[in-house]
Every structure is written in C-alpha cells, then in structure tokens.
Amino acid sequence: MLDQFLTTPFFKYQNYEFTPLRLLLLLAVVVGARVLIASIGRLLQRGIFRKQQIDEGRQQAVIQLVKYAIYVLAALAALQTLGVQIGLLLAGSAALLVGVGLGLQKTINDFVAGLILLFEGSLDVGDIVEVDKIVGRITRIRLRASEMITREGVELIIPNSNFINANIVNWSHTNPQIEFNVRVSVSYQAEPQQVVRLLKQCAQNHRYVAKLPHPEVEMADFGDSGVVYELAFWTQNTWDIDRTKSDLRFAIMASFREHQIEIPYPHRVIINK
C-alpha cells in the first residue's frame, strides 16, 4: 500500500513523472547537502584552518568554494532523482551555456583570479596594498571580489581580476618594514655635518622609526635657494606613514629653529618700470 502511494505519479510533464518518492529523495538531497556543508565547515575550522593558521578571509573563501561544489553536485543529484537525463540536458543546452559563459566572462575571470589569490598566497587579509594609486588595507578576500579600506575610511570592493592583471604594490607581504624618505632644503650657510646629525636625531627620536637599519641622510641636490637633504628611514607603520612624515617635518623645523639653521624659500623681486 505504501509502496503504491510512493510510486504513484501525481503530476506528469511530457516524459517526466513526479511521485512522492522522488520528492522525498529530492528533499533528502537538499537536506543532505546542507548538513554536509555545515559538517565540512566545522571540520575545516576546527582542524586544518587552526593547524595551518589560515587567515579568516581565506577560511571564508575555501568554505564558499566547498559550498559551490556541493551545491553543483546536489543540483545534479536532484535532477537525476527527478528522472532528468543529465547528458541529454547538457547536450541540448550547449549553445545556451556558451552564451551564458560569454556574458559572464568578466565574472568568471574574477572567480578564477579569486582561486589564484586563494591558493597562491600573494595577498593576505591585513596586507597594505596600493591599487591604481589608492592605498588601503585588505579586509576580506572572497572568490569574486576582495574588500579593502582606505586611510580615509572608505570601503572599496575590488574585482579579483584587478589584483592579477594590474601592477599591485604590496607594502607588507614579505617584509613589514619599508623605507621612506623626507626631503628638506637647508641654507647654503649651514654646516652639513650639523644638518646630518640633527636630521638623524629627529628620526631616531620618533617612536615609529625603526632602530635598525639606522636612519641615513644624503645630500640630494643643490637647489636654487638651498641644499636639499634627504632623510631615509625604515618603519613598520606603513598604514599611517603620512602622519609619521608630518611628525618628522615638525621635529625638523623645531630642531633647525633651535640651532638657528635656516630653511630657505625663494624670493621674488618685482621691478616696476
């Protein structure tokens, strides 16, 4: 009696028959897929992710990839359960799939780029990067697009293909300590050794300037109004480098005034005839 109920079609469409048994199997496929996704997610987070110390962004991307794979397999299993011949379906929709592929070419490129970023490891959450002259910190890496926040607090969503095809400057990928410089023009009357000593002293007194390598000073140029010196220093505070440079300029100006060293500026003489 039960077997007859489960196998009796209640709806027909062309050559396809829908029975209670097939609906139950379809429900089992859907529920099984959800349970499998949750189980694999917990297994990855408690096992592999914790042992390998994978960052949160990559964790979410891997879990998302697993979800997509399971959903595709579940969809194929569901169609098979309903009696749909997968081979004939794919053959009949080949032209449609080609058209969809062409229409989604940019999205597919972004997806593939996301996989490259995921497994290559060239970009990590927390990295400070420069994209199209915009500096920001990576906050999330997804399969299609990644997110970063600028120093001004603006959140940007950037397609992953941009990170693969464009020239990206990663300030913190391998070496978190980067060299920067500050230029200052000094009067020709100033003693060079004294200028070098004061510039190094200003850098060494700043909390964000690295002790090693030591700050260095070079005579960069002979300007129209004065000698141009370049103070080179290393810092891990790349995110707030503009503030660090500003602090150094304030300190340099105060030190030069204290030691009566002039910072020259061009003068204009207007002659009325």
Short mmCIF file of C-alpha atoms in Angstrom, two decimals:
data_model
loop_
_atom_site.label_atom_id
_atom_site.label_comp_id
_atom_site.label_asym_id
_atom_site.label_seq_id
_atom_site.Cartn_x
_atom_site.Cartn_y
_atom_site.Cartn_z
CA MET A 1 0.00 0.00 0.00
CA LEU A 2 2.77 2.43 0.98
CA ASP A 3 4.89 1.40 -1.99
CA GLN A 4 2.00 2.05 -4.31
CA PHE A 5 1.44 5.51 -2.79
CA LEU A 6 5.09 6.47 -3.05
CA THR A 7 5.42 5.35 -6.65
CA THR A 8 2.09 6.66 -7.97
CA PRO A 9 2.65 9.78 -10.11
CA PHE A 10 0.64 12.81 -9.06
CA PHE A 11 1.94 15.06 -11.82
CA LYS A 12 3.24 14.38 -15.32
CA TYR A 13 5.07 16.62 -17.74
CA GLN A 14 5.96 15.13 -21.10
CA ASN A 15 8.09 12.07 -20.25
CA TYR A 16 8.70 13.05 -16.62
CA GLU A 17 6.65 11.66 -13.75
CA PHE A 18 6.65 13.24 -10.31
CA THR A 19 5.98 10.84 -7.47
CA PRO A 20 6.03 11.27 -3.66
CA LEU A 21 9.13 9.05 -3.54
CA ARG A 22 11.03 11.30 -5.90
CA LEU A 23 10.01 14.37 -3.90
CA LEU A 24 11.22 12.70 -0.70
CA LEU A 25 14.52 11.83 -2.38
CA LEU A 26 14.79 15.42 -3.60
CA LEU A 27 14.21 16.70 -0.06
CA ALA A 28 16.82 14.25 1.24
CA VAL A 29 19.35 15.56 -1.31
CA VAL A 30 18.72 19.18 -0.26
CA VAL A 31 18.89 18.44 3.48
CA GLY A 32 21.93 16.21 2.99
CA ALA A 33 23.74 18.96 1.10
CA ARG A 34 23.07 21.48 3.88
CA VAL A 35 24.23 19.05 6.57
CA LEU A 36 27.34 18.15 4.56
CA ILE A 37 28.25 21.82 4.08
CA ALA A 38 27.87 22.56 7.80
CA SER A 39 29.87 19.45 8.78
CA ILE A 40 32.74 20.16 6.39
CA GLY A 41 32.81 23.81 7.51
CA ARG A 42 33.15 22.81 11.17
CA LEU A 43 35.76 20.18 10.31
CA LEU A 44 37.87 22.68 8.39
CA GLN A 45 37.65 25.38 11.07
CA ARG A 46 38.50 23.04 13.94
CA GLY A 47 41.15 21.07 12.10
CA ILE A 48 43.02 22.28 9.02
CA PHE A 49 42.42 26.02 9.46
CA ARG A 50 43.58 26.01 13.07
CA LYS A 51 46.69 23.90 12.42
CA GLN A 52 47.76 25.83 9.32
CA GLN A 53 46.87 29.22 10.88
CA ILE A 54 44.95 30.28 7.78
CA ASP A 55 43.58 33.83 7.96
CA GLU A 56 39.84 34.43 8.25
CA GLY A 57 39.46 35.72 4.70
CA ARG A 58 40.94 32.57 3.19
CA GLN A 59 38.84 30.43 5.50
CA GLN A 60 35.65 32.02 4.22
CA ALA A 61 36.81 31.68 0.60
CA VAL A 62 37.58 27.97 1.00
CA ILE A 63 34.24 27.33 2.70
CA GLN A 64 32.50 29.26 -0.08
CA LEU A 65 34.27 27.13 -2.69
CA VAL A 66 33.21 23.95 -0.90
CA LYS A 67 29.63 25.25 -0.81
CA TYR A 68 29.61 25.88 -4.55
CA ALA A 69 30.97 22.41 -5.28
CA ILE A 70 28.43 20.68 -3.04
CA TYR A 71 25.55 22.75 -4.45
CA VAL A 72 26.52 21.77 -8.01
CA LEU A 73 26.70 18.09 -7.07
CA ALA A 74 23.39 18.37 -5.18
CA ALA A 75 21.73 20.03 -8.19
CA LEU A 76 22.92 17.23 -10.48
CA ALA A 77 21.73 14.61 -8.00
CA ALA A 78 18.36 16.36 -7.70
CA LEU A 79 17.89 16.38 -11.48
CA GLN A 80 18.88 12.72 -11.62
CA THR A 81 16.34 11.97 -8.88
CA LEU A 82 13.60 13.65 -10.90
CA GLY A 83 14.44 11.43 -13.85
CA VAL A 84 16.19 14.09 -15.92
CA GLN A 85 18.94 12.70 -18.16
CA ILE A 86 21.90 14.95 -17.42
CA GLY A 87 23.79 14.07 -20.61
CA LEU A 88 20.88 14.98 -22.87
CA LEU A 89 20.24 18.15 -20.86
CA LEU A 90 23.84 19.33 -21.22
CA ALA A 91 23.93 18.47 -24.93
CA GLY A 92 20.70 20.31 -25.59
CA SER A 93 21.75 23.41 -23.68
CA ALA A 94 25.33 23.60 -25.01
CA ALA A 95 24.64 26.71 -27.08
CA LEU A 96 22.90 28.35 -24.13
CA LEU A 97 25.84 27.56 -21.85
CA VAL A 98 28.26 29.09 -24.37
CA GLY A 99 26.16 32.26 -24.48
CA VAL A 100 25.95 32.44 -20.71
CA GLY A 101 29.71 31.87 -20.49
CA LEU A 102 30.41 34.76 -22.85
CA GLY A 103 28.05 37.01 -20.93
CA LEU A 104 29.65 36.09 -17.61
CA GLN A 105 33.22 36.18 -18.91
CA LYS A 106 34.26 39.01 -16.57
CA THR A 107 32.66 37.28 -13.58
CA ILE A 108 34.36 34.00 -14.48
CA ASN A 109 37.71 35.81 -14.77
CA ASP A 110 37.17 37.32 -11.32
CA PHE A 111 36.27 33.89 -9.93
CA VAL A 112 39.40 32.27 -11.40
CA ALA A 113 41.50 35.18 -10.11
CA GLY A 114 40.00 34.59 -6.67
CA LEU A 115 41.12 30.96 -6.80
CA ILE A 116 44.64 32.08 -7.79
CA LEU A 117 44.78 34.54 -4.87
CA LEU A 118 43.42 31.87 -2.57
CA PHE A 119 45.99 29.19 -3.35
CA GLU A 120 48.96 31.34 -4.41
CA GLY A 121 49.02 33.36 -1.19
CA SER A 122 50.19 36.58 -2.84
CA LEU A 123 47.55 38.58 -0.95
CA ASP A 124 46.54 38.24 2.69
CA VAL A 125 43.95 39.85 4.92
CA GLY A 126 45.66 42.78 6.66
CA ASP A 127 48.10 43.49 3.81
CA ILE A 128 48.57 47.15 2.90
CA VAL A 129 48.43 47.49 -0.87
CA GLU A 130 48.39 50.24 -3.48
CA VAL A 131 45.88 49.76 -6.32
CA ASP A 132 45.54 52.44 -9.00
CA LYS A 133 47.36 54.92 -6.70
CA ILE A 134 44.90 54.16 -3.87
CA VAL A 135 46.41 52.80 -0.66
CA GLY A 136 44.28 50.56 1.52
CA ARG A 137 44.26 47.60 3.89
CA ILE A 138 42.78 44.28 2.71
CA THR A 139 39.88 43.36 5.00
CA ARG A 140 38.35 40.39 3.19
CA ILE A 141 39.23 38.08 0.29
CA ARG A 142 36.26 36.50 -1.47
CA LEU A 143 36.08 34.32 -4.56
CA ARG A 144 34.78 37.04 -6.89
CA ALA A 145 35.94 40.27 -5.26
CA SER A 146 38.02 41.41 -2.32
CA GLU A 147 37.41 44.28 0.08
CA MET A 148 39.81 46.92 1.35
CA ILE A 149 39.52 50.07 3.40
CA THR A 150 41.49 53.25 2.67
CA ARG A 151 43.18 55.53 5.20
CA GLU A 152 40.17 57.83 4.91
CA GLY A 153 37.83 55.01 5.98
CA VAL A 154 36.36 54.42 2.50
CA GLU A 155 35.48 50.77 1.86
CA LEU A 156 36.27 49.53 -1.65
CA ILE A 157 35.11 46.31 -3.33
CA ILE A 158 37.67 45.38 -5.99
CA PRO A 159 37.21 42.54 -8.53
CA ASN A 160 39.90 39.92 -8.03
CA SER A 161 41.00 40.11 -11.67
CA ASN A 162 42.34 43.61 -10.90
CA PHE A 163 44.83 42.10 -8.45
CA ILE A 164 46.03 39.61 -11.08
CA ASN A 165 46.16 41.80 -14.19
CA ALA A 166 47.27 45.15 -12.74
CA ASN A 167 50.54 46.19 -11.09
CA ILE A 168 49.88 45.99 -7.36
CA VAL A 169 52.26 47.34 -4.72
CA ASN A 170 52.08 45.21 -1.58
CA TRP A 171 53.73 47.10 1.27
CA SER A 172 53.55 44.34 3.84
CA HIS A 173 53.57 40.95 2.07
CA THR A 174 57.07 39.68 2.86
CA ASN A 175 58.78 42.49 4.79
CA PRO A 176 56.58 44.61 7.05
CA GLN A 177 59.37 47.19 7.38
CA ILE A 178 59.59 49.67 4.48
CA GLU A 179 61.97 52.55 3.70
CA PHE A 180 60.57 56.06 3.27
CA ASN A 181 62.18 59.47 3.00
CA VAL A 182 61.63 63.12 3.85
CA ARG A 183 63.29 65.94 1.92
CA VAL A 184 64.22 69.31 3.34
CA SER A 185 66.01 72.34 1.89
CA VAL A 186 68.65 74.00 4.07
CA SER A 187 70.57 77.25 3.67
CA TYR A 188 73.96 77.08 2.00
CA GLN A 189 75.37 78.73 5.11
CA ALA A 190 74.51 75.74 7.33
CA GLU A 191 77.21 73.27 8.30
CA PRO A 192 76.45 69.94 6.51
CA GLN A 193 77.67 67.73 9.38
CA GLN A 194 75.40 69.53 11.82
CA VAL A 195 72.43 69.21 9.46
CA VAL A 196 73.03 65.47 9.05
CA ARG A 197 73.33 64.99 12.81
CA LEU A 198 70.11 66.87 13.57
CA LEU A 199 68.13 65.06 10.88
CA LYS A 200 69.26 61.66 12.16
CA GLN A 201 68.46 62.73 15.71
CA CYS A 202 64.90 63.72 14.73
CA ALA A 203 64.34 60.33 13.11
CA GLN A 204 65.86 58.35 15.98
CA ASN A 205 63.62 60.13 18.50
CA HIS A 206 60.41 59.15 16.68
CA ARG A 207 58.66 56.11 18.16
CA TYR A 208 57.66 54.62 14.81
CA VAL A 209 61.07 54.87 13.14
CA ALA A 210 62.98 51.58 13.27
CA LYS A 211 66.27 51.46 15.15
CA LEU A 212 67.71 49.12 12.50
CA PRO A 213 68.55 49.82 9.76
CA HIS A 214 69.76 53.18 11.02
CA PRO A 215 68.31 56.37 9.52
CA GLU A 216 70.54 57.77 6.79
CA VAL A 217 70.93 61.27 5.33
CA GLU A 218 72.08 62.09 1.82
CA MET A 219 72.79 65.42 0.14
CA ALA A 220 70.27 65.02 -2.67
CA ASP A 221 70.67 68.19 -4.71
CA PHE A 222 71.87 71.78 -4.91
CA GLY A 223 68.70 73.82 -5.19
CA ASP A 224 68.20 77.42 -6.26
CA SER A 225 67.53 78.51 -2.68
CA GLY A 226 69.41 75.91 -0.64
CA VAL A 227 70.95 72.48 -0.32
CA VAL A 228 68.41 69.62 -0.50
CA TYR A 229 68.92 66.85 2.07
CA GLU A 230 67.05 63.55 2.05
CA LEU A 231 66.36 61.72 5.30
CA ALA A 232 65.80 57.98 4.71
CA PHE A 233 64.26 55.89 7.49
CA TRP A 234 62.62 52.49 7.96
CA THR A 235 59.27 51.87 9.63
CA GLN A 236 56.62 49.20 10.09
CA ASN A 237 53.94 51.85 10.46
CA THR A 238 53.22 51.97 6.73
CA TRP A 239 49.50 52.43 7.32
CA ASP A 240 49.99 55.83 8.98
CA ILE A 241 53.13 56.88 7.11
CA ASP A 242 51.77 60.33 6.23
CA ARG A 243 51.38 61.12 9.94
CA THR A 244 54.90 59.86 10.63
CA LYS A 245 56.35 62.06 7.88
CA SER A 246 54.41 65.03 9.22
CA ASP A 247 55.76 64.41 12.74
CA LEU A 248 59.30 64.32 11.38
CA ARG A 249 58.83 67.60 9.50
CA PHE A 250 57.54 69.28 12.67
CA ALA A 251 60.52 67.92 14.63
CA ILE A 252 63.00 69.01 11.94
CA MET A 253 61.59 72.54 11.84
CA ALA A 254 61.73 72.85 15.63
CA SER A 255 65.29 71.48 15.75
CA PHE A 256 66.51 73.80 12.99
CA ARG A 257 64.99 76.83 14.69
CA GLU A 258 66.61 75.85 17.97
CA HIS A 259 70.03 75.64 16.28
CA GLN A 260 69.40 78.71 14.08
CA ILE A 261 69.52 76.77 10.82
CA GLU A 262 67.55 78.48 8.08
CA ILE A 263 65.07 76.69 5.84
CA PRO A 264 65.25 78.93 2.75
CA TYR A 265 62.46 79.82 0.41
CA PRO A 266 62.58 81.57 -2.98
CA HIS A 267 62.32 85.36 -3.08
CA ARG A 268 60.70 87.35 -5.85
CA VAL A 269 61.77 90.85 -6.78
CA ILE A 270 59.21 92.88 -8.69
CA ILE A 271 60.63 95.85 -10.60
CA ASN A 272 58.22 98.46 -11.83
CA LYS A 273 59.40 100.40 -14.84
#
